[in-house]
Amino acid sequence: MDDNEQKSSRNTEEGINISIEVLEAKHEDMLLKIFKESRQDLTWISGITEEQKESIIAQQFMMEQQQLMEMYPEAQLNIITMDGKPIGRLYIYYGKTVDRILEIGLLEEYRGRGIGRKIVTTVVGNAVEKEKTVSLQVAWFNQGAYAFYEKLGFKVVENKGIAYEMKCIL
């Protein structure tokens, strides 16, 4: 890890006590659960058994992991914990001038509590201290995420058809 990366982050503001820790092999099952809960677009799969559906979702997860590692081999893969319990994931690439949030997701029961906002504002704050910007992509159909990032100062800088490229403009 270099100076651009977060080793571990604790936050107790507003009653939120979270940590961002480097991902370990023991978190693999939890990552799949977080993926499934943050990919409601996969619920449309029908006409197959539940076992087949689970297999397709697991394949999608593995493809996403592989693609991210091919595109960003130096990305930092993190698990988000609350009081030691894994509740989410944060994949981030620390570039020279731009930090890129590749994936962020929380288990459904932890959404709407300000945790995601706190994580993103921490990432942005760390980048600003280093005179960098923060970028990410949001799928066009994920209007909740789009609105979330827009409230945090992100603006669309490019419409890529299936996704919006966004940057934090402070």
Coordinates of N, CA and C in Angstrom, one line a residue:
M1 N 0.8 -1.2 0.0 CA 0.0 0.0 0.0 C 0.9 1.2 0.0
D2 N 0.5 2.3 -0.8 CA 1.2 3.5 -0.7 C 0.4 4.6 0.0
D3 N 0.8 5.8 0.0 CA 0.2 6.9 0.7 C -1.2 7.2 0.2
N4 N -1.5 6.8 -1.0 CA -2.8 7.1 -1.6 C -3.9 6.1 -1.1
E5 N -3.6 5.0 -0.5 CA -4.5 4.0 -0.1 C -4.9 4.1 1.3
Q6 N -6.1 3.7 1.6 CA -6.6 3.6 2.9 C -6.3 2.2 3.5
K7 N -5.5 2.2 4.6 CA -5.2 0.9 5.2 C -6.5 0.5 6.0
S8 N -7.0 1.3 6.8 CA -8.2 1.0 7.6 C -8.8 2.4 7.9
S9 N -10.1 2.5 7.9 CA -10.7 3.7 8.2 C -11.8 3.5 9.3
R10 N -11.8 4.3 10.3 CA -12.9 4.1 11.3 C -13.6 5.4 11.4
N11 N -14.9 5.3 11.6 CA -15.7 6.5 11.7 C -16.8 6.3 12.7
T12 N -16.9 7.2 13.6 CA -17.9 7.2 14.7 C -18.8 8.4 14.6
E13 N -18.7 9.2 13.6 CA -19.5 10.4 13.5 C -21.0 9.9 13.2
E14 N -21.9 10.7 13.7 CA -23.3 10.4 13.5 C -23.7 9.0 13.9
G15 N -23.0 8.4 14.9 CA -23.3 7.1 15.4 C -22.9 6.0 14.4
I16 N -22.2 6.3 13.4 CA -21.8 5.2 12.4 C -20.4 4.8 12.8
N17 N -20.2 3.5 13.1 CA -18.9 2.9 13.5 C -18.5 1.9 12.5
I18 N -17.8 2.3 11.4 CA -17.5 1.4 10.3 C -16.0 1.4 10.2
S19 N -15.5 0.3 9.5 CA -14.1 0.1 9.1 C -14.1 -0.3 7.7
I20 N -13.0 0.1 7.0 CA -12.8 -0.3 5.6 C -11.5 -1.1 5.7
E21 N -11.5 -2.4 5.4 CA -10.4 -3.2 5.6 C -10.1 -3.9 4.3
V22 N -8.8 -4.3 4.0 CA -8.4 -5.0 2.8 C -9.1 -6.3 2.8
L23 N -9.6 -6.7 1.7 CA -10.3 -8.0 1.5 C -9.4 -9.2 1.8
E24 N -10.0 -10.2 2.4 CA -9.3 -11.4 2.7 C -10.1 -12.6 2.1
A25 N -9.5 -13.7 1.9 CA -10.2 -14.9 1.3 C -11.4 -15.3 2.1
K26 N -11.4 -15.1 3.4 CA -12.5 -15.5 4.2 C -13.8 -14.7 3.9
H27 N -13.7 -13.6 3.1 CA -14.8 -12.8 2.8 C -15.5 -13.2 1.5
E28 N -15.1 -14.2 0.8 CA -15.6 -14.5 -0.5 C -17.1 -14.8 -0.5
D29 N -17.6 -15.6 0.4 CA -19.0 -15.8 0.5 C -19.9 -14.6 0.7
M30 N -19.4 -13.7 1.6 CA -20.0 -12.5 1.9 C -20.1 -11.6 0.7
L31 N -19.0 -11.6 -0.1 CA -18.9 -10.7 -1.3 C -20.0 -11.1 -2.3
L32 N -20.2 -12.4 -2.5 CA -21.3 -12.9 -3.4 C -22.7 -12.5 -2.9
K33 N -22.9 -12.5 -1.6 CA -24.2 -12.1 -1.0 C -24.4 -10.6 -1.2
I34 N -23.3 -9.8 -1.0 CA -23.4 -8.3 -1.3 C -23.7 -8.1 -2.7
F35 N -23.0 -8.8 -3.6 CA -23.2 -8.7 -5.0 C -24.7 -8.9 -5.4
K36 N -25.2 -10.0 -4.9 CA -26.6 -10.4 -5.2 C -27.6 -9.3 -4.7
E37 N -27.4 -8.8 -3.5 CA -28.3 -7.8 -3.0 C -28.1 -6.5 -3.6
S38 N -27.0 -6.2 -4.2 CA -26.8 -4.9 -4.9 C -27.1 -4.9 -6.4
R39 N -27.4 -6.1 -6.9 CA -27.7 -6.3 -8.3 C -29.2 -6.7 -8.5
Q40 N -30.1 -5.8 -8.1 CA -31.5 -6.2 -8.2 C -31.9 -6.4 -9.7
D41 N -31.1 -5.9 -10.6 CA -31.3 -6.0 -12.0 C -31.3 -7.5 -12.4
L42 N -30.7 -8.3 -11.6 CA -30.6 -9.8 -11.9 C -31.8 -10.5 -11.5
T43 N -32.7 -9.9 -10.8 CA -33.9 -10.6 -10.3 C -34.9 -10.9 -11.5
W44 N -34.7 -10.3 -12.6 CA -35.6 -10.5 -13.8 C -35.4 -11.9 -14.3
I45 N -34.4 -12.6 -14.0 CA -34.1 -14.0 -14.5 C -35.3 -14.9 -14.1
S46 N -36.0 -15.4 -15.1 CA -37.1 -16.3 -14.7 C -37.1 -17.5 -15.7
G47 N -38.1 -18.4 -15.4 CA -38.2 -19.6 -16.3 C -37.1 -20.7 -16.0
I48 N -36.4 -20.5 -15.0 CA -35.4 -21.5 -14.6 C -35.5 -21.8 -13.1
T49 N -34.8 -22.9 -12.7 CA -34.9 -23.3 -11.3 C -34.1 -22.2 -10.5
E50 N -34.3 -22.2 -9.2 CA -33.6 -21.3 -8.3 C -32.1 -21.7 -8.3
E51 N -31.8 -23.0 -8.4 CA -30.4 -23.4 -8.5 C -29.7 -22.9 -9.7
Q52 N -30.4 -22.9 -10.9 CA -29.8 -22.4 -12.1 C -29.7 -20.8 -12.0
K53 N -30.6 -20.2 -11.4 CA -30.6 -18.7 -11.2 C -29.3 -18.4 -10.3
E54 N -29.2 -19.1 -9.2 CA -28.0 -18.9 -8.3 C -26.7 -19.1 -9.1
S55 N -26.7 -20.1 -10.0 CA -25.5 -20.4 -10.7 C -25.1 -19.2 -11.7
I56 N -26.2 -18.7 -12.3 CA -26.0 -17.5 -13.3 C -25.5 -16.3 -12.5
I57 N -26.1 -16.1 -11.3 CA -25.6 -14.9 -10.5 C -24.2 -15.1 -10.1
A58 N -23.8 -16.3 -9.7 CA -22.4 -16.5 -9.3 C -21.5 -16.3 -10.4
Q59 N -21.9 -16.8 -11.6 CA -21.1 -16.6 -12.8 C -20.9 -15.1 -13.1
Q60 N -22.0 -14.3 -13.0 CA -21.9 -12.8 -13.2 C -20.9 -12.2 -12.2
F61 N -21.0 -12.7 -11.0 CA -20.1 -12.1 -9.9 C -18.6 -12.4 -10.3
M62 N -18.4 -13.7 -10.7 CA -17.0 -14.0 -11.1 C -16.5 -13.3 -12.3
M63 N -17.4 -13.1 -13.3 CA -17.0 -12.3 -14.4 C -16.7 -10.8 -14.1
E64 N -17.5 -10.3 -13.2 CA -17.3 -8.9 -12.7 C -15.9 -8.8 -12.0
Q65 N -15.6 -9.7 -11.1 CA -14.4 -9.7 -10.4 C -13.2 -9.8 -11.4
Q66 N -13.3 -10.7 -12.4 CA -12.2 -10.9 -13.3 C -12.0 -9.7 -14.2
Q67 N -13.1 -9.1 -14.6 CA -13.0 -7.9 -15.5 C -12.4 -6.7 -14.7
L68 N -12.8 -6.5 -13.5 CA -12.2 -5.5 -12.7 C -10.7 -5.7 -12.5
M69 N -10.3 -6.9 -12.3 CA -8.9 -7.2 -12.0 C -8.1 -7.0 -13.3
E70 N -8.7 -7.3 -14.5 CA -8.0 -7.1 -15.7 C -7.9 -5.7 -16.1
M71 N -8.9 -4.9 -15.8 CA -8.9 -3.5 -16.1 C -8.1 -2.7 -15.1
Y72 N -8.2 -3.1 -13.9 CA -7.5 -2.3 -12.8 C -6.7 -3.3 -11.9
P73 N -5.6 -3.9 -12.4 CA -4.9 -4.9 -11.6 C -4.4 -4.4 -10.3
E74 N -4.2 -3.1 -10.1 CA -3.7 -2.5 -8.9 C -4.8 -2.0 -8.0
A75 N -6.0 -2.3 -8.3 CA -7.2 -1.8 -7.5 C -7.1 -2.4 -6.1
Q76 N -7.6 -1.7 -5.1 CA -7.6 -2.2 -3.8 C -9.0 -2.7 -3.5
L77 N -9.1 -4.0 -3.1 CA -10.4 -4.6 -2.8 C -10.6 -4.6 -1.3
N78 N -11.7 -4.0 -0.9 CA -12.0 -3.8 0.6 C -13.3 -4.4 1.0
I79 N -13.4 -4.7 2.2 CA -14.6 -5.1 2.8 C -15.0 -4.0 3.8
I80 N -16.2 -3.7 3.9 CA -16.7 -2.7 4.8 C -17.3 -3.4 6.0
T81 N -16.9 -3.1 7.2 CA -17.4 -3.8 8.4 C -18.0 -2.7 9.3
M82 N -19.0 -3.2 10.1 CA -19.6 -2.5 11.2 C -19.5 -3.3 12.4
D83 N -18.8 -2.8 13.4 CA -18.5 -3.5 14.6 C -18.0 -4.9 14.3
G84 N -17.1 -5.0 13.3 CA -16.4 -6.3 13.0 C -17.2 -7.2 12.1
K85 N -18.4 -6.8 11.7 CA -19.3 -7.7 10.9 C -19.3 -7.1 9.5
P86 N -18.9 -8.0 8.5 CA -18.9 -7.5 7.1 C -20.3 -7.1 6.6
I87 N -20.4 -5.9 6.1 CA -21.7 -5.4 5.6 C -21.6 -4.8 4.2
G88 N -20.4 -4.7 3.6 CA -20.4 -4.2 2.2 C -19.0 -4.4 1.6
R89 N -18.9 -3.8 0.4 CA -17.6 -3.9 -0.3 C -17.3 -2.6 -0.9
L90 N -16.0 -2.3 -1.1 CA -15.6 -1.1 -1.7 C -14.3 -1.5 -2.5
Y91 N -14.4 -1.4 -3.8 CA -13.3 -1.6 -4.7 C -12.9 -0.2 -5.3
I92 N -11.6 0.1 -5.1 CA -11.2 1.4 -5.5 C -9.8 1.4 -6.2
Y93 N -9.6 2.2 -7.2 CA -8.3 2.3 -7.9 C -7.8 3.7 -7.5
Y94 N -6.5 3.7 -7.0 CA -5.9 4.9 -6.6 C -4.9 5.3 -7.8
G95 N -5.3 6.2 -8.6 CA -4.5 6.7 -9.7 C -3.6 7.9 -9.3
K96 N -2.8 8.4 -10.2 CA -2.0 9.5 -9.9 C -2.8 10.8 -9.8
T97 N -3.8 11.0 -10.6 CA -4.6 12.2 -10.5 C -6.1 12.0 -10.2
V98 N -6.5 10.7 -10.4 CA -7.9 10.4 -10.2 C -8.0 9.1 -9.4
D99 N -8.8 9.1 -8.3 CA -9.2 7.9 -7.6 C -10.5 7.4 -8.2
R100 N -10.6 6.2 -8.5 CA -11.8 5.7 -9.2 C -12.5 4.6 -8.3
I101 N -13.8 4.9 -8.0 CA -14.6 4.0 -7.2 C -15.1 3.0 -8.3
L102 N -14.7 1.7 -8.2 CA -15.0 0.7 -9.1 C -16.3 0.0 -8.7
E103 N -16.5 -0.3 -7.5 CA -17.7 -0.9 -6.9 C -17.9 -0.5 -5.5
I104 N -19.1 -0.2 -5.1 CA -19.4 0.0 -3.7 C -20.8 -0.6 -3.6
G105 N -21.0 -1.4 -2.5 CA -22.3 -2.0 -2.3 C -22.4 -2.4 -0.8
L106 N -23.6 -2.2 -0.3 CA -23.9 -2.6 1.1 C -25.0 -3.6 1.1
L107 N -25.0 -4.5 2.1 CA -26.1 -5.4 2.3 C -27.4 -4.5 2.5
E108 N -28.5 -5.0 2.0 CA -29.7 -4.3 2.0 C -30.1 -3.7 3.3
E109 N -29.9 -4.4 4.4 CA -30.3 -4.0 5.7 C -29.5 -2.8 6.2
Y110 N -28.4 -2.5 5.6 CA -27.5 -1.4 6.0 C -27.6 -0.2 5.2
R111 N -28.5 -0.2 4.1 CA -28.7 0.9 3.3 C -29.6 1.9 3.9
G112 N -29.4 3.2 3.5 CA -30.3 4.2 4.0 C -29.9 4.7 5.4
R113 N -28.8 4.3 5.9 CA -28.3 4.7 7.2 C -27.2 5.8 7.2
G114 N -26.8 6.2 6.0 CA -25.7 7.1 5.9 C -24.3 6.5 5.7
I115 N -24.3 5.2 5.7 CA -23.0 4.5 5.7 C -22.3 4.7 4.3
G116 N -23.1 4.5 3.2 CA -22.5 4.7 1.9 C -22.1 6.2 1.7
R117 N -22.9 7.1 2.1 CA -22.6 8.5 2.0 C -21.2 8.8 2.8
K118 N -21.1 8.3 4.0 CA -19.9 8.5 4.7 C -18.7 7.9 4.0
I119 N -18.8 6.7 3.5 CA -17.7 6.1 2.8 C -17.3 6.9 1.6
V120 N -18.3 7.3 0.8 CA -17.9 8.1 -0.4 C -17.4 9.5 -0.1
T121 N -17.9 10.1 0.9 CA -17.3 11.4 1.3 C -15.9 11.3 1.9
T122 N -15.6 10.2 2.5 CA -14.3 9.9 3.0 C -13.3 9.7 1.8
V123 N -13.7 8.9 0.8 CA -12.9 8.7 -0.4 C -12.7 10.0 -1.1
V124 N -13.7 10.9 -1.2 CA -13.6 12.2 -1.9 C -12.7 13.1 -1.1
G125 N -12.8 13.1 0.3 CA -12.0 13.9 1.1 C -10.5 13.6 1.0
N126 N -10.3 12.3 1.0 CA -8.9 11.8 0.9 C -8.3 12.2 -0.4
A127 N -9.1 12.1 -1.5 CA -8.6 12.5 -2.8 C -8.3 14.0 -2.9
V128 N -9.2 14.8 -2.4 CA -9.1 16.3 -2.4 C -7.8 16.7 -1.6
E129 N -7.5 16.0 -0.5 CA -6.3 16.3 0.2 C -5.0 16.1 -0.6
K130 N -5.1 15.2 -1.6 CA -4.0 14.8 -2.4 C -4.1 15.5 -3.8
E131 N -5.1 16.5 -3.9 CA -5.3 17.2 -5.1 C -5.7 16.3 -6.3
K132 N -6.5 15.3 -6.0 CA -7.0 14.4 -7.0 C -8.5 14.6 -7.1
T133 N -9.1 14.0 -8.1 CA -10.5 13.9 -8.3 C -11.0 12.5 -8.1
V134 N -12.3 12.3 -8.0 CA -12.8 10.9 -7.9 C -13.8 10.7 -9.0
S135 N -13.7 9.5 -9.7 CA -14.6 9.2 -10.8 C -15.3 7.8 -10.5
L136 N -16.4 7.6 -11.2 CA -17.1 6.3 -11.1 C -18.0 6.2 -12.3
Q137 N -18.6 5.0 -12.5 CA -19.7 4.8 -13.5 C -20.9 4.3 -12.8
V138 N -22.1 4.8 -13.3 CA -23.4 4.3 -12.8 C -24.2 3.8 -14.0
A139 N -24.8 2.6 -13.9 CA -25.6 2.1 -15.0 C -26.8 3.1 -15.2
W140 N -27.2 3.2 -16.4 CA -28.3 4.2 -16.7 C -29.6 3.9 -16.0
F141 N -29.9 2.6 -15.7 CA -31.1 2.2 -15.1 C -31.1 2.3 -13.6
N142 N -29.9 2.6 -13.0 CA -29.7 2.6 -11.5 C -30.0 4.1 -11.1
Q143 N -31.2 4.5 -11.1 CA -31.5 5.9 -10.8 C -31.3 6.2 -9.3
G144 N -31.4 5.3 -8.4 CA -31.1 5.5 -7.0 C -29.7 5.9 -6.8
A145 N -28.8 5.1 -7.4 CA -27.4 5.4 -7.3 C -27.0 6.7 -8.0
Y146 N -27.6 7.0 -9.1 CA -27.4 8.2 -9.8 C -27.7 9.4 -8.9
A147 N -28.9 9.4 -8.3 CA -29.3 10.5 -7.4 C -28.4 10.6 -6.2
F148 N -28.0 9.4 -5.7 CA -27.1 9.4 -4.5 C -25.8 10.1 -4.8
Y149 N -25.2 9.8 -5.9 CA -23.9 10.4 -6.3 C -24.1 11.9 -6.6
E150 N -25.2 12.2 -7.3 CA -25.4 13.6 -7.6 C -25.5 14.5 -6.4
K151 N -26.2 14.0 -5.4 CA -26.3 14.7 -4.1 C -24.9 14.9 -3.4
L152 N -24.0 14.0 -3.7 CA -22.6 14.1 -3.1 C -21.7 14.9 -4.0
G153 N -22.2 15.6 -5.1 CA -21.3 16.4 -5.9 C -20.8 15.8 -7.1
F154 N -21.2 14.6 -7.5 CA -20.8 14.0 -8.8 C -21.7 14.5 -9.9
K155 N -21.1 14.8 -11.0 CA -21.7 15.2 -12.2 C -21.4 14.3 -13.4
V156 N -22.3 14.1 -14.3 CA -22.1 13.3 -15.5 C -21.1 14.1 -16.4
V157 N -20.0 13.4 -16.8 CA -19.1 14.0 -17.7 C -19.1 13.3 -19.0
E158 N -19.8 12.1 -19.1 CA -19.9 11.4 -20.4 C -21.1 10.4 -20.2
N159 N -21.9 10.4 -21.3 CA -23.0 9.4 -21.3 C -22.4 8.3 -22.3
K160 N -22.2 7.1 -21.7 CA -21.6 6.0 -22.4 C -22.7 5.0 -22.9
G161 N -24.0 5.4 -22.9 CA -25.0 4.6 -23.4 C -25.6 3.8 -22.3
I162 N -24.9 2.7 -21.9 CA -25.4 1.9 -20.8 C -25.0 2.4 -19.4
A163 N -24.1 3.3 -19.4 CA -23.6 3.9 -18.1 C -23.2 5.4 -18.2
Y164 N -23.3 6.0 -17.1 CA -22.9 7.4 -17.0 C -21.5 7.5 -16.3
E165 N -20.6 8.1 -17.0 CA -19.3 8.4 -16.3 C -19.5 9.7 -15.5
M166 N -19.2 9.6 -14.2 CA -19.4 10.7 -13.3 C -18.1 11.1 -12.6
K167 N -17.9 12.4 -12.3 CA -16.8 12.8 -11.6 C -17.3 13.7 -10.4
C168 N -16.6 13.7 -9.3 CA -16.9 14.6 -8.2 C -16.4 16.0 -8.6
I169 N -17.4 16.9 -8.7 CA -17.0 18.3 -9.0 C -17.3 19.1 -7.8
L170 N -16.3 19.5 -7.1 CA -16.5 20.3 -5.8 C -16.3 21.8 -6.1

